[in-house]
Coordinates of N, CA and C in Angstrom, one line a residue:
Chain A
X1 N 33.4 -2.9 20.9 CA 34.3 -2.0 21.8 C 34.6 -1.0 20.4
X2 N 34.8 0.3 20.8 CA 35.3 1.3 20.0 C 36.8 1.7 20.0
X3 N 37.1 1.8 18.8 CA 38.7 2.1 18.6 C 39.1 3.1 17.5
X4 N 40.3 3.6 17.6 CA 40.8 4.5 16.6 C 42.2 4.0 16.2
X5 N 42.5 4.1 14.8 CA 44.0 3.9 14.6 C 44.4 5.2 13.8
X6 N 45.6 5.6 14.1 CA 46.4 6.4 13.8 C 47.7 5.7 13.0
X7 N 47.5 5.5 11.8 CA 48.8 4.4 11.2 C 50.3 5.1 11.1
X8 N 50.5 6.4 11.3 CA 51.5 7.1 11.2 C 51.8 7.6 12.5
X9 N 53.0 7.2 13.0 CA 53.7 7.8 14.2 C 54.3 9.2 14.2
X10 N 54.7 9.3 12.8 CA 55.3 10.7 12.5 C 55.1 10.9 11.1
X11 N 54.7 12.2 11.1 CA 54.6 12.8 9.6 C 55.4 14.0 9.5
X12 N 56.1 14.2 8.5 CA 57.1 15.3 8.2 C 56.7 15.9 7.0
X13 N 56.5 17.2 7.1 CA 55.9 17.8 5.9 C 56.7 19.4 6.0
X14 N 57.0 19.9 4.6 CA 57.9 21.1 4.6 C 56.9 22.3 4.8
X15 N 57.2 23.4 5.4 CA 56.4 24.5 5.6 C 55.7 25.0 4.3
X16 N 54.4 25.4 4.5 CA 53.8 25.8 3.1 C 53.1 24.7 2.6
X17 N 53.4 23.3 2.6 CA 52.8 22.3 1.9 C 51.6 21.9 2.6
X18 N 50.8 21.2 1.9 CA 49.6 20.7 2.6 C 49.9 19.7 3.5
X19 N 49.1 19.5 4.6 CA 49.2 18.3 5.5 C 48.2 17.6 5.5
X20 N 48.4 16.3 5.8 CA 47.3 15.1 6.2 C 47.6 14.2 7.3
X21 N 46.9 14.2 8.4 CA 47.0 13.4 9.4 C 45.9 12.3 9.4
X22 N 46.4 11.0 9.2 CA 45.3 10.1 9.0 C 44.7 9.4 10.4
X23 N 43.4 9.0 10.3 CA 42.8 8.5 11.5 C 41.7 7.5 10.7
X24 N 41.4 6.5 11.2 CA 40.5 5.5 11.0 C 39.7 5.1 12.3
X25 N 38.4 4.5 12.3 CA 37.9 4.4 13.7 C 36.9 3.3 13.4
X26 N 36.7 2.7 14.3 CA 35.5 1.4 14.4 C 34.8 1.8 15.8
X27 N 33.4 1.9 15.5 CA 32.6 2.2 16.6 C 31.2 1.6 16.3
X28 N 30.1 1.1 17.3 CA 28.8 0.8 16.9 C 28.0 2.0 16.9
X29 N 27.2 2.0 15.8 CA 26.4 3.1 15.7 C 27.0 4.3 15.1
X30 N 26.4 5.3 15.1 CA 27.1 6.7 14.7 C 28.3 7.2 15.1
X31 N 29.2 7.2 14.5 CA 30.5 8.0 15.1 C 30.6 9.4 15.5
X32 N 31.1 9.7 16.7 CA 31.3 11.1 17.2 C 32.7 11.1 17.3
X33 N 33.4 12.1 16.2 CA 34.9 12.2 16.1 C 35.5 13.5 16.4
X34 N 36.5 13.5 16.9 CA 37.4 14.5 17.4 C 38.8 14.5 17.0
X35 N 39.2 15.8 16.9 CA 40.7 16.1 16.8 C 41.2 16.8 17.9
X36 N 42.5 16.5 18.7 CA 43.0 17.2 19.6 C 44.4 17.5 19.2
X37 N 44.9 18.6 19.8 CA 46.4 18.8 19.6 C 47.2 19.0 20.7
X38 N 48.4 18.3 20.9 CA 49.2 18.5 22.2 C 50.6 19.2 21.8
X39 N 50.6 20.1 22.5 CA 52.0 20.9 22.4 C 53.0 20.3 23.3
X40 N 54.4 20.3 23.6 CA 55.1 19.8 24.5 C 54.9 20.4 25.8
X41 N 54.7 19.3 26.9 CA 54.4 19.9 28.3 C 53.1 20.4 28.4
X42 N 52.2 20.4 27.5 CA 50.8 21.1 27.6 C 49.8 20.0 27.7
X43 N 48.4 20.3 28.2 CA 47.5 19.4 27.8 C 46.9 19.5 26.3
X44 N 45.8 18.7 26.2 CA 45.4 18.6 25.0 C 44.2 19.8 24.7
X45 N 44.4 20.2 23.3 CA 43.6 21.2 23.0 C 42.7 20.7 21.8
X46 N 41.3 21.0 22.0 CA 40.4 20.6 20.9 C 40.7 21.5 19.6
X47 N 40.5 20.7 18.7 CA 40.6 21.4 17.3 C 39.3 21.5 16.6
X48 N 38.7 20.5 16.5 CA 37.4 19.9 15.6 C 36.7 18.8 16.0
X49 N 35.3 18.9 15.4 CA 34.7 17.6 15.8 C 33.7 17.5 14.6
X50 N 33.3 16.0 14.5 CA 32.3 15.7 13.5 C 31.2 15.0 14.3
X51 N 30.0 15.8 14.2 CA 28.9 15.1 14.8 C 27.9 14.7 13.9
X52 N 27.5 15.4 12.9 CA 26.7 15.0 11.8 C 26.6 16.2 10.8
X53 N 26.1 16.2 9.5 CA 25.9 17.2 8.7 C 27.3 17.0 7.6
X54 N 27.5 18.1 7.4 CA 28.7 18.3 6.1 C 29.8 17.3 6.3
X55 N 30.3 16.6 5.6 CA 31.1 15.7 5.7 C 32.9 16.5 5.9
X56 N 33.0 17.7 5.6 CA 34.0 18.6 5.8 C 33.9 19.2 7.0
X57 N 34.8 19.4 8.0 CA 34.5 19.9 9.3 C 35.7 21.1 9.2
X58 N 35.5 22.2 9.6 CA 36.3 23.1 9.7 C 36.7 23.5 11.4
X59 N 37.9 23.7 11.5 CA 38.1 23.8 13.1 C 39.2 25.2 13.2
X60 N 40.0 25.0 14.3 CA 40.9 26.0 14.8 C 42.0 26.0 13.9
X61 N 42.8 27.1 13.9 CA 44.0 27.4 13.2 C 44.1 26.8 11.9
X62 N 43.0 27.2 11.1 CA 43.0 26.5 9.8 C 43.1 25.2 9.5
X63 N 42.7 24.3 10.7 CA 42.6 22.9 10.3 C 41.2 22.5 9.7
X64 N 41.2 21.6 9.1 CA 39.9 20.7 8.5 C 40.1 19.6 8.8
X65 N 38.9 18.6 8.7 CA 39.0 17.3 8.7 C 37.7 16.8 7.8
X66 N 37.9 15.5 7.1 CA 36.9 15.1 6.2 C 36.6 13.6 6.6
X67 N 35.0 13.6 6.7 CA 34.6 12.4 7.4 C 34.2 11.4 6.3
X68 N 34.5 10.2 6.2 CA 34.2 9.4 5.1 C 34.0 8.0 5.7
X69 N 32.4 7.8 5.6 CA 31.9 7.1 6.1 C 32.0 5.6 5.9
X70 N 32.2 5.5 4.5 CA 32.4 4.1 3.8 C 34.0 3.6 4.1
X71 N 34.7 4.5 4.3 CA 36.2 4.3 4.4 C 36.3 4.3 5.9
X72 N 35.2 4.6 6.9 CA 35.6 4.8 8.1 C 36.7 5.5 8.6
X73 N 36.9 6.8 8.0 CA 38.1 7.6 8.2 C 37.6 9.0 8.5
X74 N 38.7 9.7 9.2 CA 38.4 10.8 9.6 C 39.7 11.7 9.6
X75 N 40.2 12.1 8.5 CA 41.8 12.6 8.4 C 41.7 14.2 8.6
X76 N 42.9 14.5 9.1 CA 42.9 16.0 9.4 C 43.7 16.5 8.5
X77 N 43.5 17.7 8.0 CA 44.2 18.3 6.7 C 44.2 20.0 7.2
X78 N 45.3 20.3 6.5 CA 45.4 21.7 6.7 C 46.2 22.2 5.1
X79 N 45.6 23.0 4.5 CA 46.1 23.5 3.2 C 47.8 24.0 3.1
X80 N 48.2 24.7 4.3 CA 49.5 25.3 4.1 C 50.0 25.1 5.5
X81 N 50.9 24.1 5.8 CA 51.5 24.0 7.1 C 52.4 25.0 7.6
X82 N 52.4 25.2 8.8 CA 53.1 26.2 9.5 C 54.1 25.5 10.6
X83 N 55.5 26.0 10.8 CA 56.3 25.4 11.6 C 55.5 25.4 12.9
X84 N 54.7 26.4 13.2 CA 54.1 26.2 14.7 C 53.2 25.2 14.8
X85 N 52.8 24.4 13.6 CA 51.8 23.4 13.6 C 52.3 22.2 14.3
X86 N 53.9 22.1 14.4 CA 54.2 21.0 14.9 C 53.8 20.7 16.2
X87 N 53.7 19.5 16.3 CA 52.8 19.0 17.7 C 52.5 17.6 17.6
X88 N 51.8 16.9 18.8 CA 51.3 15.7 18.7 C 49.6 15.9 18.7
X89 N 49.4 15.1 17.6 CA 47.9 15.2 17.2 C 47.1 13.8 17.4
X90 N 46.0 14.0 18.2 CA 45.2 12.8 18.5 C 43.8 12.8 17.8
X91 N 43.4 11.8 17.0 CA 42.1 11.5 16.9 C 41.4 10.8 18.0
X92 N 40.0 10.9 18.2 CA 39.3 10.4 19.3 C 38.0 10.1 18.7
X93 N 37.2 9.0 19.2 CA 36.2 8.5 18.7 C 35.2 8.3 20.1
X94 N 33.7 8.5 19.7 CA 33.1 8.2 20.9 C 31.6 7.7 20.2
X95 N 30.9 6.8 21.0 CA 29.8 6.3 20.3 C 28.3 6.8 20.8
X96 N 27.2 6.2 21.0 CA 26.0 6.7 21.3 C 26.2 7.6 22.5
X97 N 25.6 8.9 22.4 CA 25.7 9.7 23.6 C 24.7 9.5 24.6
X98 N 23.6 8.5 24.3 CA 22.6 8.6 25.4 C 23.1 7.3 26.3
X99 N 24.1 6.7 26.1 CA 24.6 5.7 27.0 C 25.2 6.3 28.3
X100 N 25.5 5.8 29.4 CA 25.9 6.3 30.6 C 27.1 6.6 30.6
X101 N 28.0 6.2 29.4 CA 29.6 6.1 29.4 C 29.7 7.2 28.3
X102 N 30.4 8.6 28.8 CA 30.6 9.6 27.7 C 32.3 9.3 27.4
X103 N 32.5 8.2 27.1 CA 33.8 7.8 27.0 C 34.5 8.1 25.3
X104 N 35.7 8.7 25.7 CA 36.4 9.2 24.3 C 37.2 7.9 24.4
X105 N 37.5 7.4 23.0 CA 38.8 6.6 22.7 C 39.6 7.3 22.0
X106 N 41.1 7.4 22.4 CA 42.0 8.1 21.6 C 42.7 6.9 20.8
X107 N 43.1 7.5 19.5 CA 44.4 7.0 19.0 C 45.5 7.1 19.7
X108 N 46.6 6.4 19.0 CA 48.1 6.5 19.7 C 49.0 8.0 19.5
X109 N 48.2 8.7 18.6 CA 48.8 10.0 18.3 C 49.8 10.0 17.2
X110 N 50.0 11.1 16.3 CA 50.8 11.3 15.4 C 51.4 12.6 15.8
X111 N 53.0 12.5 15.6 CA 53.9 13.5 16.0 C 54.0 14.4 14.5
X112 N 53.7 15.5 14.4 CA 53.8 16.3 13.0 C 54.8 17.3 13.2
X113 N 55.7 17.0 12.3 CA 56.8 18.0 12.3 C 57.0 18.8 11.1
X114 N 56.9 20.0 11.2 CA 56.7 21.0 9.7 C 58.2 21.7 9.7
X115 N 58.8 21.4 8.7 CA 60.2 21.5 8.5 C 60.3 23.0 7.9
X116 N 61.0 23.7 8.5 CA 61.0 25.4 7.5 C 61.8 25.3 6.2
Chain B
X1 N 42.1 33.6 32.6 CA 41.6 32.9 33.6 C 41.8 31.3 33.4
X2 N 42.4 30.7 34.0 CA 42.6 29.0 33.8 C 41.2 28.5 34.0
X3 N 41.2 27.6 32.6 CA 39.7 27.0 32.8 C 39.8 25.6 33.5
X4 N 40.6 24.7 33.4 CA 40.9 23.5 34.3 C 42.4 23.7 34.8
X5 N 42.4 23.5 36.0 CA 43.8 23.8 36.7 C 43.8 22.2 37.4
X6 N 45.3 21.9 37.3 CA 45.8 20.7 38.3 C 47.0 21.1 39.1
X7 N 46.9 20.5 40.2 CA 48.1 20.8 41.3 C 48.5 19.5 41.9
X8 N 49.9 19.0 42.0 CA 50.9 19.9 41.5 C 51.2 19.8 40.2
X9 N 52.0 20.6 39.5 CA 52.4 20.2 38.0 C 53.4 19.0 37.8
X10 N 54.4 18.8 39.0 CA 55.3 17.8 39.3 C 55.2 17.2 40.3
X11 N 55.4 15.8 40.4 CA 55.3 15.4 41.8 C 56.4 14.1 41.6
X12 N 57.1 14.1 42.5 CA 58.5 13.1 42.6 C 58.3 12.5 43.5
X13 N 58.2 11.2 43.9 CA 58.0 10.5 45.1 C 58.4 9.4 45.2
X14 N 58.6 8.5 46.1 CA 59.2 7.3 46.4 C 58.2 6.1 46.1
X15 N 58.4 5.0 45.8 CA 57.6 3.6 46.1 C 57.0 3.6 47.5
X16 N 55.8 3.2 47.2 CA 55.1 2.9 48.7 C 54.4 4.3 49.4
X17 N 54.6 5.3 48.6 CA 54.1 6.5 49.3 C 52.8 6.7 48.8
X18 N 51.9 7.5 49.6 CA 50.5 7.9 49.2 C 50.6 9.3 48.6
X19 N 50.0 9.7 47.5 CA 50.0 11.2 47.1 C 48.7 11.3 46.2
X20 N 48.1 12.7 46.4 CA 47.0 13.0 45.8 C 47.3 14.2 44.7
X21 N 46.4 14.3 43.6 CA 46.5 15.1 42.8 C 45.0 16.0 42.6
X22 N 45.1 17.3 42.6 CA 44.1 18.1 42.6 C 43.5 18.7 41.3
X23 N 42.3 18.6 41.0 CA 41.7 19.4 39.7 C 40.5 20.1 40.0
X24 N 40.5 21.3 39.3 CA 39.6 22.1 39.5 C 39.3 22.7 38.2
X25 N 37.9 22.9 37.8 CA 37.5 23.4 36.7 C 36.4 24.8 37.0
X26 N 36.6 25.8 36.2 CA 35.8 27.1 36.4 C 34.8 27.3 35.2
X27 N 34.7 26.3 34.3 CA 33.7 26.3 33.3 C 32.2 25.8 33.5
X28 N 32.1 25.6 34.8 CA 30.5 25.1 34.9 C 30.2 23.9 34.4
X29 N 31.1 23.3 33.9 CA 30.8 21.8 33.5 C 30.5 20.9 34.8
X30 N 29.4 19.8 34.5 CA 29.4 18.8 35.5 C 29.8 17.5 35.3
X31 N 30.7 17.3 34.4 CA 31.3 15.8 34.1 C 32.9 16.4 33.9
X32 N 33.6 15.5 34.8 CA 35.0 15.5 34.8 C 35.8 14.2 34.7
X33 N 36.9 14.2 34.3 CA 37.6 12.8 34.1 C 39.1 13.0 34.3
X34 N 39.7 11.8 34.6 CA 41.1 11.5 34.7 C 41.4 10.6 33.5
X35 N 42.6 11.1 33.0 CA 43.4 10.4 31.9 C 44.8 10.1 32.4
X36 N 45.2 9.1 32.0 CA 46.6 8.7 32.3 C 47.4 8.7 30.7
X37 N 48.3 9.4 30.7 CA 49.3 9.4 29.6 C 50.6 8.8 29.7
X38 N 50.9 7.5 29.1 CA 52.1 6.9 29.6 C 53.3 7.4 28.7
X39 N 54.4 6.8 28.7 CA 55.6 7.4 28.3 C 55.8 7.4 26.6
X40 N 54.7 6.5 26.3 CA 54.8 6.4 24.7 C 53.6 7.4 24.3
X41 N 53.2 8.1 25.2 CA 52.0 9.3 24.8 C 50.8 8.8 24.6
X42 N 50.4 7.3 24.9 CA 49.1 6.9 24.8 C 48.2 7.2 26.0
X43 N 46.9 7.8 25.4 CA 46.1 8.3 26.5 C 45.0 7.4 26.8
X44 N 44.7 7.3 28.1 CA 43.7 6.2 28.6 C 43.0 6.7 29.5
X45 N 41.6 6.7 29.3 CA 40.7 7.2 30.5 C 40.8 6.4 31.6
X46 N 40.7 7.0 32.7 CA 40.6 6.2 34.1 C 39.2 6.3 34.7
X47 N 38.8 7.2 35.0 CA 37.6 7.9 35.8 C 36.8 8.9 35.3
X48 N 35.4 8.8 35.2 CA 34.7 10.0 35.0 C 33.6 10.0 35.8
X49 N 33.4 11.4 36.3 CA 32.3 11.9 37.4 C 31.3 12.6 36.7
X50 N 30.0 12.4 36.8 CA 29.2 13.2 36.5 C 28.1 13.7 37.6
X51 N 28.2 15.0 37.9 CA 27.6 15.5 39.0 C 27.9 14.9 40.4
X52 N 29.0 14.7 40.6 CA 29.8 13.9 41.5 C 29.5 12.5 41.9
X53 N 29.0 11.9 40.7 CA 28.8 10.6 40.7 C 29.6 9.8 39.8
X54 N 30.3 8.7 40.1 CA 31.1 7.9 39.4 C 30.3 7.1 38.0
X55 N 30.4 7.3 36.8 CA 30.0 7.0 35.5 C 30.9 6.1 34.9
X56 N 32.2 6.4 35.0 CA 33.2 5.5 34.4 C 34.3 4.9 35.4
X57 N 34.6 3.7 35.3 CA 35.8 3.3 36.1 C 36.5 2.2 35.4
X58 N 37.3 2.6 34.6 CA 38.1 1.6 33.6 C 38.8 0.6 34.5
X59 N 39.5 -0.3 34.2 CA 40.1 -1.1 34.9 C 41.4 -0.6 35.4
X60 N 41.3 -0.2 36.5 CA 42.3 0.8 37.1 C 42.5 0.1 38.6
X61 N 43.8 0.0 39.2 CA 44.1 -0.7 40.6 C 43.4 0.0 41.3
X62 N 42.9 -0.6 42.5 CA 42.2 -0.1 43.6 C 43.1 1.0 44.3
X63 N 44.3 1.1 44.0 CA 45.2 2.0 44.8 C 44.7 3.4 44.2
X64 N 44.1 3.4 43.2 CA 43.8 4.7 42.6 C 42.1 5.1 43.2
X65 N 42.2 6.0 43.9 CA 40.6 6.4 44.2 C 40.3 7.8 43.9
X66 N 39.3 8.1 43.1 CA 38.8 9.5 42.8 C 38.0 10.0 43.8
X67 N 38.0 11.3 44.0 CA 36.9 11.9 44.9 C 36.6 13.1 44.4
X68 N 35.4 13.5 44.2 CA 34.8 14.7 43.9 C 33.8 15.3 44.9
X69 N 34.3 16.2 45.4 CA 33.6 16.9 46.7 C 32.6 17.9 46.3
X70 N 32.6 18.3 45.1 CA 31.5 19.0 44.4 C 31.8 19.0 42.8
X71 N 30.8 19.6 42.1 CA 31.0 19.5 40.5 C 32.4 20.1 40.0
X72 N 32.8 21.1 40.5 CA 34.2 21.8 40.2 C 35.5 21.1 40.5
X73 N 35.3 20.1 41.2 CA 36.6 19.5 41.5 C 36.5 17.9 41.5
X74 N 37.7 17.2 41.1 CA 38.1 16.0 41.0 C 39.3 15.6 41.4
X75 N 39.5 15.0 42.5 CA 41.0 14.7 42.8 C 41.1 13.3 42.8
X76 N 42.5 13.0 42.7 CA 42.7 11.7 42.5 C 43.9 11.3 43.5
X77 N 43.4 10.4 44.4 CA 44.5 9.7 45.3 C 45.2 8.6 44.9
X78 N 46.3 8.5 45.0 CA 47.0 7.1 44.8 C 47.7 6.6 46.2
X79 N 47.5 5.4 46.4 CA 48.2 4.7 47.5 C 49.1 3.7 47.1
X80 N 50.0 3.6 47.8 CA 51.2 2.8 47.6 C 51.6 2.7 46.3
X81 N 52.4 4.0 45.8 CA 52.6 4.1 44.6 C 53.8 3.1 44.1
X82 N 53.7 2.7 42.9 CA 54.7 1.9 42.2 C 55.3 2.6 41.0
X83 N 56.3 2.0 40.5 CA 57.2 2.4 39.5 C 56.4 2.7 38.4
X84 N 55.7 1.7 38.0 CA 54.5 1.5 36.7 C 53.7 2.9 36.8
X85 N 53.4 3.6 38.1 CA 52.6 4.6 38.1 C 52.9 5.9 37.3
X86 N 54.1 6.0 37.2 CA 54.9 7.2 36.6 C 54.4 7.3 35.2
X87 N 53.7 8.6 35.1 CA 53.1 9.0 34.0 C 52.8 10.3 34.0
X88 N 52.0 10.8 33.2 CA 51.4 12.5 33.3 C 49.9 12.0 33.2
X89 N 49.3 12.7 34.2 CA 48.1 12.5 34.5 C 47.1 13.8 34.2
X90 N 46.2 13.6 33.3 CA 45.3 14.9 33.0 C 44.0 14.9 33.4
X91 N 43.5 15.9 33.8 CA 42.1 16.3 34.3 C 41.5 16.8 33.2
X92 N 40.0 16.3 32.8 CA 39.4 17.0 31.9 C 38.0 17.4 32.3
X93 N 37.3 18.2 31.6 CA 35.7 18.6 32.0 C 35.0 18.7 30.6
X94 N 33.9 18.3 30.7 CA 33.0 18.7 29.6 C 31.4 18.8 30.3
X95 N 30.5 19.6 29.6 CA 29.1 19.4 29.8 C 28.7 18.1 29.6
X96 N 27.6 17.9 30.5 CA 27.0 16.5 30.4 C 26.3 16.4 29.0
X97 N 25.6 17.5 28.7 CA 24.6 17.1 27.7 C 25.4 17.5 26.5
X98 N 24.9 16.8 25.3 CA 25.3 16.9 24.1 C 26.4 16.3 23.6
X99 N 27.1 16.5 22.6 CA 28.3 15.7 22.1 C 29.5 17.0 22.2
X100 N 29.7 17.3 23.4 CA 30.6 18.5 23.5 C 32.1 18.0 24.0
X101 N 33.1 18.7 23.3 CA 34.4 18.5 23.4 C 34.8 18.7 25.0
X102 N 35.9 17.9 25.3 CA 36.6 18.0 26.5 C 37.6 19.1 26.4
X103 N 37.6 19.4 27.9 CA 38.6 20.6 28.1 C 39.6 19.9 29.0
X104 N 41.0 20.0 28.7 CA 42.0 19.3 29.5 C 43.0 20.3 30.4
X105 N 43.1 20.0 31.5 CA 44.3 20.4 32.3 C 45.7 20.4 31.6
X106 N 46.6 21.0 32.5 CA 48.0 21.0 31.8 C 48.7 19.7 32.1
X107 N 48.1 18.9 32.9 CA 48.7 17.6 33.3 C 49.8 17.7 34.7
X108 N 49.7 16.5 35.1 CA 50.7 16.3 36.3 C 51.5 15.5 36.0
X109 N 52.9 15.4 36.2 CA 53.8 14.5 35.8 C 54.3 13.9 37.0
X110 N 53.8 12.7 37.2 CA 54.2 11.9 38.5 C 55.4 10.9 38.1
X111 N 56.3 11.0 38.7 CA 57.7 10.2 38.8 C 57.6 9.5 40.4
X112 N 57.7 8.3 40.1 CA 58.0 7.1 41.1 C 59.4 6.8 41.0
X113 N 60.1 6.9 42.2 CA 61.6 6.3 42.1 C 61.6 5.1 43.2

């Protein structure tokens, strides 16, 4: 079974500082990894995904994520945090797309707070 | 234009009642999903339909029954509501081919009293 771990429930960072939100995964075969963001009382919004290729993936709003196969990690990063980045972030993984299940497994979420 | 819409946004009802949540997407996707987000924000898939065919049915009580009248709609009917059903329910959609991201609706907050 596939799984995702987000070891930090809460991450606080000062505005202008770099931020990292951690994610590790477990899946059979090649991993397909996603980051989503959820603002209060809203649905999830897609940020970026890793399918294959370059280990550094760039996404929306200046976010990027680094895929590390040996460490089974896919950490979300941003060089300079904004107060408006404060939200709940979810990492998600799915396995072989050829199967009948197109199931995304989500992590437990990390609340990011950017302090002015 | 709203890509994935859900109605109602809020739903307050008593135990034992039957209720439905509707979802519509105008993205032309042929795969749709229902997720449940509990009070701790944990997100878990409940159902997935592809071209009106059920392809994912997680361990969900039989009181929950999805219905897909066409590719653009996936409704969720819940019978005999229980306190533990209180949660936010999200609908999502994606293209069925490739490794595409899912697009989520705004959610329906269900409160069972």
